[in-house]
N, CA, C and O atoms as CSV, one atom per row, in Angstrom:
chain,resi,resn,atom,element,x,y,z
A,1,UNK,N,N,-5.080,9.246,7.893
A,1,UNK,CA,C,-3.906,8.805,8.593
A,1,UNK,C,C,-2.646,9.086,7.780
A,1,UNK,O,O,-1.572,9.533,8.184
A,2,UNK,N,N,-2.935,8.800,6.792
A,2,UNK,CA,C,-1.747,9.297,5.784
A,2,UNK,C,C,-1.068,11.023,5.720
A,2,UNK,O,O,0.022,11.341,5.246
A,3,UNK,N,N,-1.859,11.727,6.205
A,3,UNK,CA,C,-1.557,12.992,6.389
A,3,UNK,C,C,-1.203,13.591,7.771
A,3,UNK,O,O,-0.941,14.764,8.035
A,4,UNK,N,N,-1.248,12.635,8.504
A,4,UNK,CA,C,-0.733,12.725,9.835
A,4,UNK,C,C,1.071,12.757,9.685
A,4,UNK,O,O,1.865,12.161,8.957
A,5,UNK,N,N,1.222,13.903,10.913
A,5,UNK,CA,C,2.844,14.237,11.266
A,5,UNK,C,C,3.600,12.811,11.645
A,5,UNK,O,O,4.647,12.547,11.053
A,6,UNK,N,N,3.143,12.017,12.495
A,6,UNK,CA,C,3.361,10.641,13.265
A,6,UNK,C,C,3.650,9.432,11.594
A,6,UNK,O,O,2.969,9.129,10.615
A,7,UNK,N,N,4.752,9.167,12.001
A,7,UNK,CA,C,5.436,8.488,10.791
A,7,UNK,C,C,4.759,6.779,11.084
A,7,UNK,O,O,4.898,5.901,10.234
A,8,UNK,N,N,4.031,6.535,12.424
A,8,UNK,CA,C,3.489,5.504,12.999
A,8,UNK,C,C,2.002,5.132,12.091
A,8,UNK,O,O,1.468,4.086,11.724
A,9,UNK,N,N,1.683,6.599,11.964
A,9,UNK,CA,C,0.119,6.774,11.485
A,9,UNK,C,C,0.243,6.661,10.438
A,9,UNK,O,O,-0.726,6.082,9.947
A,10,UNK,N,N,1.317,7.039,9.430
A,10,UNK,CA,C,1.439,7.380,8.049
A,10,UNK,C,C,1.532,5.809,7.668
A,10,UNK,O,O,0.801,5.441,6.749
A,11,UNK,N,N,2.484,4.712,8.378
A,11,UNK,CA,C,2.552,3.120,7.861
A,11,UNK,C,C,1.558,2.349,7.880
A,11,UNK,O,O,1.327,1.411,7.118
A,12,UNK,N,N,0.664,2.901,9.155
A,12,UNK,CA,C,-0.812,2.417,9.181
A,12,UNK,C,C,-1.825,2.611,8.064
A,12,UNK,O,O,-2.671,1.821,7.646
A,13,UNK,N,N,-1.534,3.861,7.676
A,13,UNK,CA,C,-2.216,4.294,6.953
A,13,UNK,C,C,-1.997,3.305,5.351
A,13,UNK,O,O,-2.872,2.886,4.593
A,14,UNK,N,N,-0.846,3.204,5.281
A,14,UNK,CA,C,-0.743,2.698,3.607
A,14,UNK,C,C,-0.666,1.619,3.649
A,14,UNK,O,O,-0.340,1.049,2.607
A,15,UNK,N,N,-0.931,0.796,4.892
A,15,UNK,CA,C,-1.302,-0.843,5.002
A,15,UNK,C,C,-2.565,-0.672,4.798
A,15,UNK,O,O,-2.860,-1.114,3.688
A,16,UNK,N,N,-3.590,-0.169,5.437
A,16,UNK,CA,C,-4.974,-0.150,5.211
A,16,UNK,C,C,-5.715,0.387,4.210
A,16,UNK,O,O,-6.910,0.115,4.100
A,17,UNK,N,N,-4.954,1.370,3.209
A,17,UNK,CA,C,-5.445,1.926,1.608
A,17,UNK,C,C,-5.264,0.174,0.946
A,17,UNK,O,O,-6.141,-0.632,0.636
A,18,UNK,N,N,-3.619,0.046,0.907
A,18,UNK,CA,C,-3.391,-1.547,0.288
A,18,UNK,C,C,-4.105,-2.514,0.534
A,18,UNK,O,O,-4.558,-3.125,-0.434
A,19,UNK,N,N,-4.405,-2.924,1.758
A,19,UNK,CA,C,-5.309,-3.526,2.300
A,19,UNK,C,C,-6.574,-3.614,1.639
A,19,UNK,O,O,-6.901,-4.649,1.058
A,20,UNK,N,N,-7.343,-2.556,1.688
A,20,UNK,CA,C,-8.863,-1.783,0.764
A,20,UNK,C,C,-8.655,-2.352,-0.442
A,20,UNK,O,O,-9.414,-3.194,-0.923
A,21,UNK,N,N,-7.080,-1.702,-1.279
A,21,UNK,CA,C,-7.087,-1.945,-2.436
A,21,UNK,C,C,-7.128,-3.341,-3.192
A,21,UNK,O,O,-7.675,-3.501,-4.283
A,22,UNK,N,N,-6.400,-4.447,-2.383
A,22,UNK,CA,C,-6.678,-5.347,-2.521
A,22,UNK,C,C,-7.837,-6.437,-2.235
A,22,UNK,O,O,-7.974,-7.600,-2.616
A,23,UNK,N,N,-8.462,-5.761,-1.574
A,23,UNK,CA,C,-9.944,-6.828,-1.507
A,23,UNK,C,C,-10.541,-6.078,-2.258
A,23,UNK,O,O,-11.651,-6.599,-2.371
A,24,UNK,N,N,-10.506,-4.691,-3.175
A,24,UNK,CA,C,-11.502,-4.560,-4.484
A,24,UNK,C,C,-10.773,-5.110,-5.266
A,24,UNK,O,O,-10.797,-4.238,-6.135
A,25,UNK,N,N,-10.420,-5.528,-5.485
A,25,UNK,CA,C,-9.269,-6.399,-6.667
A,25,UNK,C,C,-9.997,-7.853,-6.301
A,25,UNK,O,O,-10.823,-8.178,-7.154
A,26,UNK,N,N,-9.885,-8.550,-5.479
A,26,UNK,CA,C,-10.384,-9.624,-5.088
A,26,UNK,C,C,-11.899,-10.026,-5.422
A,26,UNK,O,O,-12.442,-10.998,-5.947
A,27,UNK,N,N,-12.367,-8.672,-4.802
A,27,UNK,CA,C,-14.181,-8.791,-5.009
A,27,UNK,C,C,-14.356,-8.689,-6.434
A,27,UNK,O,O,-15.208,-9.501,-6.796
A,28,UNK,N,N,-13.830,-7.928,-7.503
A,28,UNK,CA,C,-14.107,-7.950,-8.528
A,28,UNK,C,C,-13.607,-8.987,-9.295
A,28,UNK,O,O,-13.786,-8.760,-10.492
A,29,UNK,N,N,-13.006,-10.120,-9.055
A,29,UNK,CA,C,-12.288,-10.921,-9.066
A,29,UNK,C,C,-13.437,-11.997,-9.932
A,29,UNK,O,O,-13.021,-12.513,-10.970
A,30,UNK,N,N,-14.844,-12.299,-9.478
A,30,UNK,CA,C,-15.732,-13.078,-10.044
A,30,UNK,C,C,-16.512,-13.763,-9.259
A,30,UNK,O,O,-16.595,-13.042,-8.264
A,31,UNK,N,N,-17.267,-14.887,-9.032
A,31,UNK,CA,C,-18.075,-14.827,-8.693
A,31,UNK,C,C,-17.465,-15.872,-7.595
A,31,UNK,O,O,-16.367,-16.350,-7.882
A,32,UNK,N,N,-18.157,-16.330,-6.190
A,32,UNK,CA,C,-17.280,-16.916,-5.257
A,32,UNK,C,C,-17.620,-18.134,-5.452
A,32,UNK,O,O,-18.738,-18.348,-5.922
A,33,UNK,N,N,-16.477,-19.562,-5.048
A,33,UNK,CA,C,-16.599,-20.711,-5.369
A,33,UNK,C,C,-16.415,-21.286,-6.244
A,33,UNK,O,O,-16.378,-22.514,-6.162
A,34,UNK,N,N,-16.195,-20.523,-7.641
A,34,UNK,CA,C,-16.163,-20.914,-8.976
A,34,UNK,C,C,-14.246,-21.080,-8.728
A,34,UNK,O,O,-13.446,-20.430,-8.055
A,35,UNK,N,N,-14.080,-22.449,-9.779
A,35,UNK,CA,C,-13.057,-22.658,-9.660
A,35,UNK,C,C,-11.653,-21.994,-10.519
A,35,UNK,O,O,-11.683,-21.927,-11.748
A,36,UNK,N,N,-10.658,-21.606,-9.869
A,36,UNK,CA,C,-9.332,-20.695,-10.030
A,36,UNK,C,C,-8.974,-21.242,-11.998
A,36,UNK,O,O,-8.672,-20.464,-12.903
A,37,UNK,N,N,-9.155,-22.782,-12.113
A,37,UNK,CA,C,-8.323,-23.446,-12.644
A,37,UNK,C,C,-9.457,-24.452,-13.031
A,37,UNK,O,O,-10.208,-25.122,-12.322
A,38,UNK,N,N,-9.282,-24.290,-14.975
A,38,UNK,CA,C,-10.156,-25.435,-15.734
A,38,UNK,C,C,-9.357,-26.322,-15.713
A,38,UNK,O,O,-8.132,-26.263,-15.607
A,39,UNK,N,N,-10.326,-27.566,-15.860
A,39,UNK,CA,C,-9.866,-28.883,-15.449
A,39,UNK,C,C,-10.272,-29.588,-16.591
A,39,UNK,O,O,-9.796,-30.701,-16.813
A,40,UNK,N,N,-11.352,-28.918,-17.580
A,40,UNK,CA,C,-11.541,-29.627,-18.768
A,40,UNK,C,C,-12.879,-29.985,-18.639
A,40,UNK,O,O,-13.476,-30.160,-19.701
A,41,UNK,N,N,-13.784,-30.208,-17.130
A,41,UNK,CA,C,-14.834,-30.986,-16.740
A,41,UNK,C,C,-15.887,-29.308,-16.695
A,41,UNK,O,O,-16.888,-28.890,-17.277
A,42,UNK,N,N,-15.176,-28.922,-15.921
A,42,UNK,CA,C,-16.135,-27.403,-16.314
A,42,UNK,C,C,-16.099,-26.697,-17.322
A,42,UNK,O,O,-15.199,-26.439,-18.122
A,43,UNK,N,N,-17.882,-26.184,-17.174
A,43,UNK,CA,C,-18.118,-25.489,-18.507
A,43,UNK,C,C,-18.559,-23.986,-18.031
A,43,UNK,O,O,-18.670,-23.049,-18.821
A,44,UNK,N,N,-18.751,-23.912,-16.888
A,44,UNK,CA,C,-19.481,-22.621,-16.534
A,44,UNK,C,C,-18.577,-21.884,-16.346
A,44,UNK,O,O,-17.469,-22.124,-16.826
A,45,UNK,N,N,-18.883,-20.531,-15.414
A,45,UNK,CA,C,-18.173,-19.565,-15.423
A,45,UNK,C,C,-16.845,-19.651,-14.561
A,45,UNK,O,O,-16.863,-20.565,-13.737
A,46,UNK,N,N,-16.018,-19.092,-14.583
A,46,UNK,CA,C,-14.416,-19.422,-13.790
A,46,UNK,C,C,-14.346,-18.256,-13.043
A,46,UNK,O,O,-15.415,-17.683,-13.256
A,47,UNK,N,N,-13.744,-17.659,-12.363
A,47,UNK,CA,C,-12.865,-16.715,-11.385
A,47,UNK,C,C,-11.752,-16.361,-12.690
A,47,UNK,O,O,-11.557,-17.363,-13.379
A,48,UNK,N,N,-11.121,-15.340,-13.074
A,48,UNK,CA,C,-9.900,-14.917,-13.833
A,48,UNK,C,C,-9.126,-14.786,-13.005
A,48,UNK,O,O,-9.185,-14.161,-11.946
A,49,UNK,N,N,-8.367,-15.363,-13.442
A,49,UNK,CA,C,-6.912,-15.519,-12.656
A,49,UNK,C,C,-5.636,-13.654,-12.629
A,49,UNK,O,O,-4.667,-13.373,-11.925
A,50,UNK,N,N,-6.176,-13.056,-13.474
A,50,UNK,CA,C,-5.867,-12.054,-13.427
A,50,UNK,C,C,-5.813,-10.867,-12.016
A,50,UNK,O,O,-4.800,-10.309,-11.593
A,51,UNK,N,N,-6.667,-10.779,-11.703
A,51,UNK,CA,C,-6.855,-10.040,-10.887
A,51,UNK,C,C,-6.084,-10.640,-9.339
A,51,UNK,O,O,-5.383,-10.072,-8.502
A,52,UNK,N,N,-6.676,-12.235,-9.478
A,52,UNK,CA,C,-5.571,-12.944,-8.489
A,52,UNK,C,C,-4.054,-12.593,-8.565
A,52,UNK,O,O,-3.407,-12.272,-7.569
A,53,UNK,N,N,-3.543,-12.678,-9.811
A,53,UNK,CA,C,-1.747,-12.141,-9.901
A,53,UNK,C,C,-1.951,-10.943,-9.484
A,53,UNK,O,O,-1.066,-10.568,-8.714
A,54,UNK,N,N,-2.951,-10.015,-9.730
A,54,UNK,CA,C,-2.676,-8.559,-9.328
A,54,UNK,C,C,-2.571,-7.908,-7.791
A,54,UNK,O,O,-2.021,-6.925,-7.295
A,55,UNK,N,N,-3.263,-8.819,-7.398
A,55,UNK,CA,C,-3.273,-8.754,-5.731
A,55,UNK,C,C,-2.189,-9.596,-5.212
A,55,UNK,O,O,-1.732,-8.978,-4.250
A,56,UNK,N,N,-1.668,-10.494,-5.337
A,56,UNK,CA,C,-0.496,-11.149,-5.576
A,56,UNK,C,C,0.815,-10.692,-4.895
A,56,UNK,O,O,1.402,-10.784,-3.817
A,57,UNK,N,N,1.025,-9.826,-6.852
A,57,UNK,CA,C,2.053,-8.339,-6.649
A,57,UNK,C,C,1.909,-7.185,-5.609
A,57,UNK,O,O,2.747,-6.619,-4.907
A,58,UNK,N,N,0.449,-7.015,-5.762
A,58,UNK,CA,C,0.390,-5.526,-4.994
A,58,UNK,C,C,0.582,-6.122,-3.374
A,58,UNK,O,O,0.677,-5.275,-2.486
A,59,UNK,N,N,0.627,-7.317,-3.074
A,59,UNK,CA,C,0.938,-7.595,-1.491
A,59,UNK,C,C,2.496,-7.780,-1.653
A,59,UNK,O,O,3.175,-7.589,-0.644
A,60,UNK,N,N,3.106,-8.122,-2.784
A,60,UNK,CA,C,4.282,-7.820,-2.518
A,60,UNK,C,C,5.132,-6.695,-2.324
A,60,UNK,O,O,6.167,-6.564,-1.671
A,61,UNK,N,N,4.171,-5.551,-3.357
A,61,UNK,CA,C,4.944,-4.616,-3.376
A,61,UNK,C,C,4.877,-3.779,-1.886
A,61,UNK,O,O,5.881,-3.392,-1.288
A,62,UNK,N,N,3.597,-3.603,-1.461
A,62,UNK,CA,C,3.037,-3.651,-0.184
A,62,UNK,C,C,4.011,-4.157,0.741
A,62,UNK,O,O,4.163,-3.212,1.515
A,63,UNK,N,N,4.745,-5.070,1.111
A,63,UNK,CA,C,5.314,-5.507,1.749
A,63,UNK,C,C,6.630,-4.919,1.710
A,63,UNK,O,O,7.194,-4.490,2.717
A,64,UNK,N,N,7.251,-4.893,0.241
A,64,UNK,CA,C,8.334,-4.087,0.173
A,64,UNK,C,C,8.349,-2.046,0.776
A,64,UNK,O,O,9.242,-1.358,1.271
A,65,UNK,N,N,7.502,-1.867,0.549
A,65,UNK,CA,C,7.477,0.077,0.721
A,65,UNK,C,C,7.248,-0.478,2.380
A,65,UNK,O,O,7.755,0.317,3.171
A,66,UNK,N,N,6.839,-1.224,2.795
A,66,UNK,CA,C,6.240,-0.955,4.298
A,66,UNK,C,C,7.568,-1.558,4.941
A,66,UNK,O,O,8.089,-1.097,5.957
A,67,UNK,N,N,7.943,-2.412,4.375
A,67,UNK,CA,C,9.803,-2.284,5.384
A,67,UNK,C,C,10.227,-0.941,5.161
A,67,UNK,O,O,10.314,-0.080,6.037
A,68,UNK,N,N,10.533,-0.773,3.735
A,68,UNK,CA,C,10.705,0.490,3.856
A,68,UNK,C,C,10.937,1.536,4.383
A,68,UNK,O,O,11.938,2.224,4.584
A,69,UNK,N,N,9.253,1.625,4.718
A,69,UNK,CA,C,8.763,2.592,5.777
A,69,UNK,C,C,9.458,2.658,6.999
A,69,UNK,O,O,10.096,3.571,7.523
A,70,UNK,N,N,9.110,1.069,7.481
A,70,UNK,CA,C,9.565,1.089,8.865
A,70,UNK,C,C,11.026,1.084,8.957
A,70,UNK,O,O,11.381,1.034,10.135
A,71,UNK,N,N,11.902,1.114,8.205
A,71,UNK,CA,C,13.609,1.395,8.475
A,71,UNK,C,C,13.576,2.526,8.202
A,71,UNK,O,O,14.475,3.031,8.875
A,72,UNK,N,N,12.986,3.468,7.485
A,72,UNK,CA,C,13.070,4.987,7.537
A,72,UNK,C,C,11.978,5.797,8.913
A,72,UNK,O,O,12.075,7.017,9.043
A,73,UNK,N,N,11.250,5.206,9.608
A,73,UNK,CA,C,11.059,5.414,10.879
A,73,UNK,C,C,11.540,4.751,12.275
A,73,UNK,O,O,11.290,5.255,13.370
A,74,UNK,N,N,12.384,3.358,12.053
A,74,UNK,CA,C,13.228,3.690,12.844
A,74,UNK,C,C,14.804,3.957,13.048
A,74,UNK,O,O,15.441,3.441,13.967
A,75,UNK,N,N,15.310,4.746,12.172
A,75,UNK,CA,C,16.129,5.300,11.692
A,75,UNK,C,C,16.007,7.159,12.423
A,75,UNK,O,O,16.860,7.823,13.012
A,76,UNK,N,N,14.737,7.454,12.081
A,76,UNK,CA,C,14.468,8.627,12.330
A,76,UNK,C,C,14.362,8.218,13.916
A,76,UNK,O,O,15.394,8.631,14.445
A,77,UNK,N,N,13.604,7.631,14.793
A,77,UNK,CA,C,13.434,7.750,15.759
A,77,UNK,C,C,15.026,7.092,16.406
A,77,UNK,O,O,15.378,7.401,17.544
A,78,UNK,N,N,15.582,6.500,15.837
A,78,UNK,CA,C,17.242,6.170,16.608
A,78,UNK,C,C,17.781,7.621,16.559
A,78,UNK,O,O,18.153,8.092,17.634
A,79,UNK,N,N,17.862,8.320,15.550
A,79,UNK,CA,C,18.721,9.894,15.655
A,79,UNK,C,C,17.598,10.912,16.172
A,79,UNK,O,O,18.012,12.055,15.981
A,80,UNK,N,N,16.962,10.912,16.465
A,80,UNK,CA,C,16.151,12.237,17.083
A,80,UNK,C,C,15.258,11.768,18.097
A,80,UNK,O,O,14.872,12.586,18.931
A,81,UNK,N,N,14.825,10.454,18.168
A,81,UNK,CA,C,13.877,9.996,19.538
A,81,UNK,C,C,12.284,10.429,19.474
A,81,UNK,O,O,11.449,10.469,20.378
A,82,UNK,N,N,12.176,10.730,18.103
A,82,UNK,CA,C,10.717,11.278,17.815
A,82,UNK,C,C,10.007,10.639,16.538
A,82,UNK,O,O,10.563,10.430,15.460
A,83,UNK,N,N,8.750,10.380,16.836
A,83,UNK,CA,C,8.112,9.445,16.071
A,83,UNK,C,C,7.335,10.538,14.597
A,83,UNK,O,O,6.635,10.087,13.690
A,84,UNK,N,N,7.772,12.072,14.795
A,84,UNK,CA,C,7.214,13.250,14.209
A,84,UNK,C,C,8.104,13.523,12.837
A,84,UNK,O,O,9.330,13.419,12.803
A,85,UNK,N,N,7.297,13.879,11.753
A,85,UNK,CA,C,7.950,14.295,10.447
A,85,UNK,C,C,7.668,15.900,10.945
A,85,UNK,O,O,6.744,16.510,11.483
A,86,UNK,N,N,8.955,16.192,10.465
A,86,UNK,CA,C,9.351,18.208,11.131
A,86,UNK,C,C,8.688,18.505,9.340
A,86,UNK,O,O,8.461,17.874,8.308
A,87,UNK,N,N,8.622,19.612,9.781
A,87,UNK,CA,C,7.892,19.999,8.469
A,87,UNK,C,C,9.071,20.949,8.178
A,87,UNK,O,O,9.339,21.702,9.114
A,88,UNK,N,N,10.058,21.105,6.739
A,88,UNK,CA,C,11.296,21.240,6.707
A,88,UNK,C,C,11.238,22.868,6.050
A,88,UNK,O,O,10.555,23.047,5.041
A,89,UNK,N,N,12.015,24.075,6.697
A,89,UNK,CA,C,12.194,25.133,6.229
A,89,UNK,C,C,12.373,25.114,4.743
A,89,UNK,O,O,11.665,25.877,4.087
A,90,UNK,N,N,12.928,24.612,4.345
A,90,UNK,CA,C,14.088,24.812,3.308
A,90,UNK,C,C,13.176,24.431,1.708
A,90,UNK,O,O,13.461,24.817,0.574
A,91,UNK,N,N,12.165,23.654,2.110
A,91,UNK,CA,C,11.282,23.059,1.469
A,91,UNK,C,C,10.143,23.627,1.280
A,91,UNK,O,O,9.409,23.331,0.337
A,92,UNK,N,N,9.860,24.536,2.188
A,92,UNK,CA,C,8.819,25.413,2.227
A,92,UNK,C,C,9.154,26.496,1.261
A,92,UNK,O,O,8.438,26.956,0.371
A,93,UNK,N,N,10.329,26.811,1.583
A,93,UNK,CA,C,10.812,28.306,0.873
A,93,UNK,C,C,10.852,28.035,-0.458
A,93,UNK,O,O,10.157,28.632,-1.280
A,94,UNK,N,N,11.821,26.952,-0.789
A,94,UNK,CA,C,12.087,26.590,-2.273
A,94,UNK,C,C,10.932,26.378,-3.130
A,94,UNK,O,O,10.985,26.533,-4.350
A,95,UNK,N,N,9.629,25.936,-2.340
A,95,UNK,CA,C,8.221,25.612,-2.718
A,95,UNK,C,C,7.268,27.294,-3.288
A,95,UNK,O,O,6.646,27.730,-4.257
A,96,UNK,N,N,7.714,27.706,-1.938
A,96,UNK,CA,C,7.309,29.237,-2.420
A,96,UNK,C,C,7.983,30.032,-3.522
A,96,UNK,O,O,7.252,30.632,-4.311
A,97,UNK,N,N,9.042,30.085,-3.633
A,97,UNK,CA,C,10.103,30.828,-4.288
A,97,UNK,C,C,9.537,30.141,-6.027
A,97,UNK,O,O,9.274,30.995,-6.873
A,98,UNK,N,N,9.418,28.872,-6.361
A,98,UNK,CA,C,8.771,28.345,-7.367
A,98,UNK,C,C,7.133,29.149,-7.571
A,98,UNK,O,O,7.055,29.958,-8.495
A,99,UNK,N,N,6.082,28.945,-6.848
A,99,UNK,CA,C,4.751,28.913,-6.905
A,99,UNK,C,C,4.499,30.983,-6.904
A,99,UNK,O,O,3.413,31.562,-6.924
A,100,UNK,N,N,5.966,31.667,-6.872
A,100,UNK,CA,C,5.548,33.480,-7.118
A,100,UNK,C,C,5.708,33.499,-8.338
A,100,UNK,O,O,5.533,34.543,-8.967
């Protein structure tokens, strides 16, 4: 989805990698039920709180690129009425003109 022309498919797309990415963050997180936070009374194994801040952030940052996203697609679709990334001359050439 991420490689799709449709700027619709492309936001979908990097909610659902983030998405992924954060429940392996979660799952590796420790074992389920075990508590976030010693209390002094437990001795066994805990959950690390680490990986919790890390998923945390990454839903924030997640949240930030995906407004983002969506004001730079509807921005594009207010001036042109198309939900399509043009694939840009100018970018092609300059790409080629580098890679001879």
């Amino acid at each position: 989805m991420l490689l799709s022309k449709l700027l619709s498919r492309i936001i979908v797309g990097l909610g659902l990698i983030a998405h992924g990415a954060n429940l392996l963050l979660l799952g590796s997180g420790g074992e389920p039920g075990s508590p976030p936070i010693l209390d002094g009374s437990t001795s066994g194994l805990v959950s690390d709180p680490l990986e919790q801040a890390l998923v945390l952030t990454a839903i924030v940052i997640t949240f930030g690129v995906t407004a983002f996203l969506l004001a730079l697609a509807h921005r594009s679709w207010a001036e042109t009425g198309l939900d399509e990334v043009e694939d840009d001359v100018e970018d092609r050439r300059i790409a080629n003109r580098w890679s001879a």
